[in-house]
Coordinates of C-alpha atoms and ligand atoms in Angstrom, one line a residue:
X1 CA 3.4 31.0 31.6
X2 CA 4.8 31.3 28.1
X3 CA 6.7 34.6 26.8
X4 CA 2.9 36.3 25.2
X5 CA 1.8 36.5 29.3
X6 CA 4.9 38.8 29.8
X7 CA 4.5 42.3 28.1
X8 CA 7.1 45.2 28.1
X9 CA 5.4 48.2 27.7
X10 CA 7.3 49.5 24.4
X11 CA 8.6 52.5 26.9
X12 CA 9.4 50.8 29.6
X13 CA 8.7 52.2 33.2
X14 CA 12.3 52.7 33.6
X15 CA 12.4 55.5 30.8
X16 CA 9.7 57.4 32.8
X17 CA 10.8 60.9 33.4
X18 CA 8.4 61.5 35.9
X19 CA 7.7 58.4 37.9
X20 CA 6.2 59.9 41.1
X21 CA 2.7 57.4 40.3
X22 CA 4.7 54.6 39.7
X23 CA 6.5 54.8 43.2
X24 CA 3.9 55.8 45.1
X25 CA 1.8 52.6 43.9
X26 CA 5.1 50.6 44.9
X27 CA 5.1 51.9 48.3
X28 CA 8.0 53.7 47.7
X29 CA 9.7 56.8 49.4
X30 CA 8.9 59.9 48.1
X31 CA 9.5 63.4 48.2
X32 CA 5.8 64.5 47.8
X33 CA 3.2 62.5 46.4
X34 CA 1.7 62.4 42.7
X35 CA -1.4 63.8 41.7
X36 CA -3.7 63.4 39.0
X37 CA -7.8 64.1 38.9
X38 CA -10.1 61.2 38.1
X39 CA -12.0 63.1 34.4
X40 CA -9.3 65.2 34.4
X41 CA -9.6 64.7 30.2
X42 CA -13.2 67.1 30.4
X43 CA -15.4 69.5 30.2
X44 CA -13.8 71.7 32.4
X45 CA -11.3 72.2 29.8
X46 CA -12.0 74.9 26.8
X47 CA -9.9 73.1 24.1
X48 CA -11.9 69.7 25.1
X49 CA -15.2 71.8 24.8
X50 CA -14.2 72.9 21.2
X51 CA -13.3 69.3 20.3
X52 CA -17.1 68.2 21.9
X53 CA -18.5 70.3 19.9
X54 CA -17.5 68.9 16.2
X55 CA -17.3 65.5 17.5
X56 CA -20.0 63.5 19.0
X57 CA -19.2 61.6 22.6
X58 CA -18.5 57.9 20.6
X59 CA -16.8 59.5 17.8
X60 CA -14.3 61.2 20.3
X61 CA -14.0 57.7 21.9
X62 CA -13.4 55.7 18.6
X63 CA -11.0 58.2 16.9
X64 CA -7.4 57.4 18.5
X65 CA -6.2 60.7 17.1
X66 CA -8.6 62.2 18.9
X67 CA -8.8 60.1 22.1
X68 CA -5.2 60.7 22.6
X69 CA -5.0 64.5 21.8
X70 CA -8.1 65.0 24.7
X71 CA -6.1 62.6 26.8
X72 CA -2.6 65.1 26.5
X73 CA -5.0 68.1 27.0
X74 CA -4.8 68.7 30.9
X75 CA -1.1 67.4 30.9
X76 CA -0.1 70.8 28.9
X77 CA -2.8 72.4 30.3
X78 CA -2.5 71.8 34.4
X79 CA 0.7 69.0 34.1
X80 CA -0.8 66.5 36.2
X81 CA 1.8 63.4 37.4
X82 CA -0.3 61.0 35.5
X83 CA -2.3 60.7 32.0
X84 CA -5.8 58.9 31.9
X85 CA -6.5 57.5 28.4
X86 CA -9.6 59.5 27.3
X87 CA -12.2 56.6 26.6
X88 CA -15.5 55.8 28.9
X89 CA -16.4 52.6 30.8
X90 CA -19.5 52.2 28.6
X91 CA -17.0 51.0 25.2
X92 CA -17.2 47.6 26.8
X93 CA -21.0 47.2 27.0
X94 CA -21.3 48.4 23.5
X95 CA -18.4 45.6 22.2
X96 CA -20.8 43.2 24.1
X97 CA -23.5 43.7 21.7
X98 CA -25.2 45.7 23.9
X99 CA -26.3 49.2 22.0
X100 CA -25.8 52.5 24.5
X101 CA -26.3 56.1 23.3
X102 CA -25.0 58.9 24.7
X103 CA -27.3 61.6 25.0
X104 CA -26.7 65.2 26.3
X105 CA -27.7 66.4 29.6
X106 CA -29.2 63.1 30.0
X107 CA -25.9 60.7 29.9
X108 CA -26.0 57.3 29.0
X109 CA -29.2 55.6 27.3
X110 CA -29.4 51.8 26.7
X111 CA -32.2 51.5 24.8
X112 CA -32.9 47.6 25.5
X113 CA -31.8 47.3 28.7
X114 CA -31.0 43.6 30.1
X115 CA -34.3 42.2 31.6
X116 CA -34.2 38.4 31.6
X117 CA -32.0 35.1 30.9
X118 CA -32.9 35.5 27.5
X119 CA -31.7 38.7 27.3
X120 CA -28.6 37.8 29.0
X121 CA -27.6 35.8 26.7
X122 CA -27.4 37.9 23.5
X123 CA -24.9 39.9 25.2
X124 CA -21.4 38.0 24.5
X125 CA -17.8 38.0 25.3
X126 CA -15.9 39.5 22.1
X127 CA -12.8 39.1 20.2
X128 CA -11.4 42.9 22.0
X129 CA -9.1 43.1 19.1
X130 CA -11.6 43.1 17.1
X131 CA -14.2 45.4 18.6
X132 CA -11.8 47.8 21.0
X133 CA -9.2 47.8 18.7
X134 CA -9.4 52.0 18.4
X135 CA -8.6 51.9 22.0
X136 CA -5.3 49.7 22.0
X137 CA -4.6 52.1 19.1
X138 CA -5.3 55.0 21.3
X139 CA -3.1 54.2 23.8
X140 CA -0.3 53.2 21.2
X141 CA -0.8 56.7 20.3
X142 CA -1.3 58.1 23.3
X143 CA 2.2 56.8 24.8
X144 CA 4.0 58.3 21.5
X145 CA 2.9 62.2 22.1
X146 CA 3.3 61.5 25.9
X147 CA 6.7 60.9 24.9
X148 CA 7.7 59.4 28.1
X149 CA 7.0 62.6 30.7
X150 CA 3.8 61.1 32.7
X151 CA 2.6 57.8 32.8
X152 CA -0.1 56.5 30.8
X153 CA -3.5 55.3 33.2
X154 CA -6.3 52.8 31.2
X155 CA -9.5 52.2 33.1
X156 CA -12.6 49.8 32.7
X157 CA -16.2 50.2 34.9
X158 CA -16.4 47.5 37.8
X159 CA -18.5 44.5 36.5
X160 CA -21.2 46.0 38.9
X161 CA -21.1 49.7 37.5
X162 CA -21.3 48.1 33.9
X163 CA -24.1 46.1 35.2
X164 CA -26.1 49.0 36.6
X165 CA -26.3 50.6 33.1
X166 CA -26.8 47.5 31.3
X167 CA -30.3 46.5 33.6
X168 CA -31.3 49.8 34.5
X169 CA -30.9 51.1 30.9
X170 CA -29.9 54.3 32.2
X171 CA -28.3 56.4 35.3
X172 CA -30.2 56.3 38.7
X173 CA -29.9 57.8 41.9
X174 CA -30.6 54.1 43.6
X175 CA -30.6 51.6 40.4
X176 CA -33.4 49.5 41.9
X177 CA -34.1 47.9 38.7
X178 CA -30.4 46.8 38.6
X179 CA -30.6 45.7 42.2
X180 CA -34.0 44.2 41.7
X181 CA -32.7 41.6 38.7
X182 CA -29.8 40.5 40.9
X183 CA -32.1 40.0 43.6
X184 CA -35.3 38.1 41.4
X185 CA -32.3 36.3 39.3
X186 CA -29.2 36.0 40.9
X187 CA -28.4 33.1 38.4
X188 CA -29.5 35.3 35.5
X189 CA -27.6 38.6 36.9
X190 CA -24.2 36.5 38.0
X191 CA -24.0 35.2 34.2
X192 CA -24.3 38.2 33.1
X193 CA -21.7 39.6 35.6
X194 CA -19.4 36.5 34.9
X195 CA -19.3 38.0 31.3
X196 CA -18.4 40.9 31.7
X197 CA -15.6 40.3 34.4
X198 CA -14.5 38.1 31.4
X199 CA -14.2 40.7 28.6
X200 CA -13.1 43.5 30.6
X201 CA -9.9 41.4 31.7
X202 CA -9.3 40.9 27.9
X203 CA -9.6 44.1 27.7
X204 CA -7.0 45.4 30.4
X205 CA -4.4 42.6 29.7
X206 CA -4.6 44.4 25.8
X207 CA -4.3 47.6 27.6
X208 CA -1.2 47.0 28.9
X209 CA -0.3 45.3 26.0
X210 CA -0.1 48.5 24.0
X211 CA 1.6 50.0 27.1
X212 CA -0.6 51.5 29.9
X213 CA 1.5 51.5 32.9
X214 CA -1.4 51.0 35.6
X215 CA -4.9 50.7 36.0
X216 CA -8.3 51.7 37.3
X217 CA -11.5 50.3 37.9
X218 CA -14.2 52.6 38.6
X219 CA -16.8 51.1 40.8
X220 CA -19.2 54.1 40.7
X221 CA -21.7 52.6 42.1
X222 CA -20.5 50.0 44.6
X223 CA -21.8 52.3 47.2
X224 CA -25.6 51.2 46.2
X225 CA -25.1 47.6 47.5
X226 CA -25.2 46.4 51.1
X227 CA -22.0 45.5 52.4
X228 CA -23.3 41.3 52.2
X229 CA -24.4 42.5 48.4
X230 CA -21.4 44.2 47.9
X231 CA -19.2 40.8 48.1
X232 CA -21.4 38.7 46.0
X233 CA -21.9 41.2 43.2
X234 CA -19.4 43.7 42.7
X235 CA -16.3 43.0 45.2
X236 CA -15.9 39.0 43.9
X237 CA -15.6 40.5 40.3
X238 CA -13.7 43.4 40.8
X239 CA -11.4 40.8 42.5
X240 CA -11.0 38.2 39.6
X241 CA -10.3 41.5 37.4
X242 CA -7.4 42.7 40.0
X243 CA -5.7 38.6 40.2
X244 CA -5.4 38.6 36.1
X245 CA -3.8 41.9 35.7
X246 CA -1.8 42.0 39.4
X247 CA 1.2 40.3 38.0
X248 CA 1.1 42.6 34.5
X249 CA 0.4 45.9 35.7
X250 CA -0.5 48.1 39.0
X251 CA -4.2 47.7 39.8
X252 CA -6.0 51.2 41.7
X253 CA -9.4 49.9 42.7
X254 CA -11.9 52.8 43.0
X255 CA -15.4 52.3 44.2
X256 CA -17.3 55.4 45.3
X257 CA -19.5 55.4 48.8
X258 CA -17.2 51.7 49.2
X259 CA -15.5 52.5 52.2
X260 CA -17.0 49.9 54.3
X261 CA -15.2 47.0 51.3
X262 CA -11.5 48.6 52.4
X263 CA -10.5 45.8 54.6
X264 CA -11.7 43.7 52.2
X265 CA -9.8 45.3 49.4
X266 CA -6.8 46.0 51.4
X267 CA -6.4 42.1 51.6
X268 CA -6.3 41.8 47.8
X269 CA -3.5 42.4 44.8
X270 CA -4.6 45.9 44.5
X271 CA -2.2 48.1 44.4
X272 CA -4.0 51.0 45.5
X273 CA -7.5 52.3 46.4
X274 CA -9.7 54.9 45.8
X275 CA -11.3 56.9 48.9
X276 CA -14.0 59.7 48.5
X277 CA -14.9 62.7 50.5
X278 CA -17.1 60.8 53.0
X279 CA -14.3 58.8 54.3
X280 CA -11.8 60.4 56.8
X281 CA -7.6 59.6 55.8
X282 CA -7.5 58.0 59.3
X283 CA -10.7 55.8 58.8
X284 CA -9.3 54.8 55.6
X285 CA -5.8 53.9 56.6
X286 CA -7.3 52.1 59.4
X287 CA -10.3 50.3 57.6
X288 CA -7.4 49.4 54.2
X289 CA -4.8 47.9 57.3
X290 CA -2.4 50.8 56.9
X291 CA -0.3 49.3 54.4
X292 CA -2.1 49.7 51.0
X293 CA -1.6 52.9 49.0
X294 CA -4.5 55.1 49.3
X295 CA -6.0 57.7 46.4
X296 CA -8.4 60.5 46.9
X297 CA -10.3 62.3 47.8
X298 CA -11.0 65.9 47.6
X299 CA -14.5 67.0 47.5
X300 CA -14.8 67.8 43.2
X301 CA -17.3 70.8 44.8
X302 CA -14.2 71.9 47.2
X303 CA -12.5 73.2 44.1
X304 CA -15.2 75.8 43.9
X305 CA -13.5 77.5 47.1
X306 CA -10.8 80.5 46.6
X307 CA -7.4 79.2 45.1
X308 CA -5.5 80.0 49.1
X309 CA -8.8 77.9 50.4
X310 CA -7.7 75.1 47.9
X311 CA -4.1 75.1 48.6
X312 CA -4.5 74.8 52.3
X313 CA -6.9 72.4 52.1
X314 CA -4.9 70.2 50.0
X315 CA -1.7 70.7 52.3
X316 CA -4.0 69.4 55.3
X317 CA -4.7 66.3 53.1
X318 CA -1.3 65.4 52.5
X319 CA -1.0 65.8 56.4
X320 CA -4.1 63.4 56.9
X321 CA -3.2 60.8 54.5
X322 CA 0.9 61.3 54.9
X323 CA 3.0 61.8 51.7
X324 CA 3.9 58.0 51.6
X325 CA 1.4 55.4 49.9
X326 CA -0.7 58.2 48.8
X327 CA -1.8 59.6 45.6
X328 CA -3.6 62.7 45.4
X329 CA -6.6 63.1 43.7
X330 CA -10.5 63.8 44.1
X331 CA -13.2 61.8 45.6
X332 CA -14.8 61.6 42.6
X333 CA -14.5 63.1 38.6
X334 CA -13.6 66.6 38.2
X335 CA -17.3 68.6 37.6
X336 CA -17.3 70.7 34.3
X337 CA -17.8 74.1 36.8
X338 CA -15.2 73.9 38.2
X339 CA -12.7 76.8 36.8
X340 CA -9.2 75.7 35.2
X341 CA -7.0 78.2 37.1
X342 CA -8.6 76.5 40.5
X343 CA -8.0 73.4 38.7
X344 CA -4.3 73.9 38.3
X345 CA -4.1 75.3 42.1
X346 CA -5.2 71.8 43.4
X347 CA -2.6 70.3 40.5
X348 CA 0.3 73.0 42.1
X349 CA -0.4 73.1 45.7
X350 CA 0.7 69.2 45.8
X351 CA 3.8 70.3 44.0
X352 CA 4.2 72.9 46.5
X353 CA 3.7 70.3 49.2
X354 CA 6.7 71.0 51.8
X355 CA 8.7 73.9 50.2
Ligands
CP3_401 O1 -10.8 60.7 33.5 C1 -10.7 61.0 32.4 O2 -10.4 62.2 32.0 C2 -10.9 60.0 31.3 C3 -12.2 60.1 30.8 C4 -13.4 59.4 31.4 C5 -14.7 59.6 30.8 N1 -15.6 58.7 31.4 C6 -15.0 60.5 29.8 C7 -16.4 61.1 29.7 C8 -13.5 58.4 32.4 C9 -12.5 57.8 33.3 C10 -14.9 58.0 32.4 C11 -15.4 56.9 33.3 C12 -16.9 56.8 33.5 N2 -17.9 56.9 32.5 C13 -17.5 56.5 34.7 C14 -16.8 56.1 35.9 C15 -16.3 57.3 36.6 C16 -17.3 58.1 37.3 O3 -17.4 59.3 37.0 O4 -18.1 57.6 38.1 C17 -18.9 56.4 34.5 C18 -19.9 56.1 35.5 C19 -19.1 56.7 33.1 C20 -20.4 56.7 32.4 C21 -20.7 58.0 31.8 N3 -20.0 58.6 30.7 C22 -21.7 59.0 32.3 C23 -22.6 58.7 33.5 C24 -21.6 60.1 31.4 C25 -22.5 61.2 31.4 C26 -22.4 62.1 32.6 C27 -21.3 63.0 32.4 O5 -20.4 63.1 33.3 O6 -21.4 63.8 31.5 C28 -20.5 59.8 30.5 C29 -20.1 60.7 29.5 C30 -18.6 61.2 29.6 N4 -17.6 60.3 29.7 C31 -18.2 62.5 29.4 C32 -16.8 62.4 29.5 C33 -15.8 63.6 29.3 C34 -19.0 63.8 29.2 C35 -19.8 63.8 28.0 C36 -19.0 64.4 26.8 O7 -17.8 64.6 26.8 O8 -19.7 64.7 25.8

């Protein structure tokens, strides 16, 4: 290892003021746990909505002045224990040479999806400096006008979830195209794969680099493969990402409708995993081996219910999961409904926890 491998963030965890994240990804003891919400940079918020509409979605993304003021938004706004850089999954496609749109009401659009070997191999592992260099810049920024309160979360899209958009050339309820290529060509659809896993762990080691103090990977949808399928072509990625950043950074390994990969995961360097709504705490504890840190999982549609509804049901969570080796969140991203005042009760009922 020679001294580049070794990155101090330039404020170093120590100088955290508010390292309930950090701890609670150690193991540690504490006095409640932290919460943050998975979008909590979104539409949900009125000053992000003003912002989306003078900005389109990649100019927002590309614009570290504007990345990091949408990223600080909900920490003033709802003060959440953790900040997650404003950015999408879909930045590392598009570095790849791959073009995606992002149209409204309709989401992501690839116009040429991924269709064959030939295909697969246009698509190429970049120079990140050079093509994600706004985002390393975000953070950079990001971390100044934090100014040390929260810590600072960067995130990529599984290899899979990437995938998915990439062959099906656009969201799906099932992704059957996506499923189909890996099935008709696994050679084609593990190359493919392979470069991803590649870029996004360039990606996250620059990350951390310019100073995020964990990760995520969002495996949104994991949950379309059979458990077998799940090994071969999301979980053996996702695990090459978590062994090249576990001794650099905290790894939280999120993959929605995954439950039945938790014992796998538990087994890994992960620091922590994401659970949604379907899975119980105890099944989750027991499937993870009881002695990972957990995160989740609020039903997002849950915050709909009356603020006392909220706050209840977020104390019986904390109950479920127990305030050690957990991390509050939701299940899944925070929906733009969902109003900011019941936003902020989910955000202050965990605060509350055990006064
Ligand atoms: O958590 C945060 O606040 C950080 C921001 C964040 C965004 N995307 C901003 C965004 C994060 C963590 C993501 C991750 C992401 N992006 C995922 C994984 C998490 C998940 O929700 O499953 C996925 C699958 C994407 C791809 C993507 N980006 C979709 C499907 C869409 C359109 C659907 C939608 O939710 O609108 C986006 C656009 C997007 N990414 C928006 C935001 C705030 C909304 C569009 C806009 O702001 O104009």
């Amino acid at each position: 290892m020679n001294n580049n491998d070794i990155q101090i963030p330039p404020s170093g965890v120590r100088g955290l003021k508010n390292d309930l994240f950090l701890k609670a990804l150690k193991g540690e003891t504490v006095q409640r746990p932290p919460v943050w919400m998975m979008r909590q940079a979104g539409r949900y918020l009125p000053e992000f909505r003003e912002l989306r509409d003078k900005y389109d979605f990649f100019t927002r993304c590309e614009t570290p002045e504007l990345a990091a003021e949408i990223t600080v938004q909900p920490i003033h706004r709802i003060a959440p224990d953790a900040a997650i850089l404003f950015s999408d999954i879909l930045v590392v496609p598009r570095a790849m040479g791959i073009h995606v749109e992002l149209k409204d009401n309709l989401g992501p659009i690839i116009p040429n999806p991924i269709r064959s070997l030939a295909d697969v191999h246009k698509v190429y592992v970049p120079d990140v400096n050079e093509t994600l260099g706004y985002v390393f810049d975000a953070v950079k920024l990001t971390k100044e006008m934090l100014n040390d309160e929260v810590p600072l979360i960067g995130f990529a899209g599984s290899p899979w979830t990437i995938f998915c958009y990439a062959v099906e050339g656009k969201g799906s309820k099932s992704f059957d195209t996506a499923k189909g290529f890996c099935f008709s060509n696994p050679a084609a659809a593990h190359t493919l794969l392979q470069k991803i896993t590649d870029t996004t762990i360039l990606y996250l080691k620059e990350k951390v680099k310019s100073g995020v103090n964990a990760v995520q990977i969002f495996d949104s949808w994991g949950g379309m493969l059979s458990p077998v399928d799940y090994q071969e072509f999301s979980w053996k990625y996702i695990n090459q990402i978590v062994d090249a950043l576990a001794d650099i950074t905290p790894v939280i390994v999120f993959g929605k409708g995954c439950w039945f990969a938790l014992g796998e995961m538990g087994k890994s360097r992960a620091s922590a995993l994401g659970v949604d709504w379907t899975c119980s705490a105890r099944n989750a504890r027991y499937l993870s081996g009881g002695n990972i840190t957990l995160q989740g999982n609020f039903d997002p549609s849950r915050l709909l219910s009356p603020i006392p509804t909220i706050k209840k049901m977020v104390h019986q969570m904390i109950d479920e999961f127990g305030k050690d080796k957990y991390i509050v969140n939701l299940g899944h991203g925070i929906l733009p409904n969902i109003p900011v005042d019941h936003a902020k009760a989910f955000i202050d009922a965990v605060k509350e926890y055990g006064n």
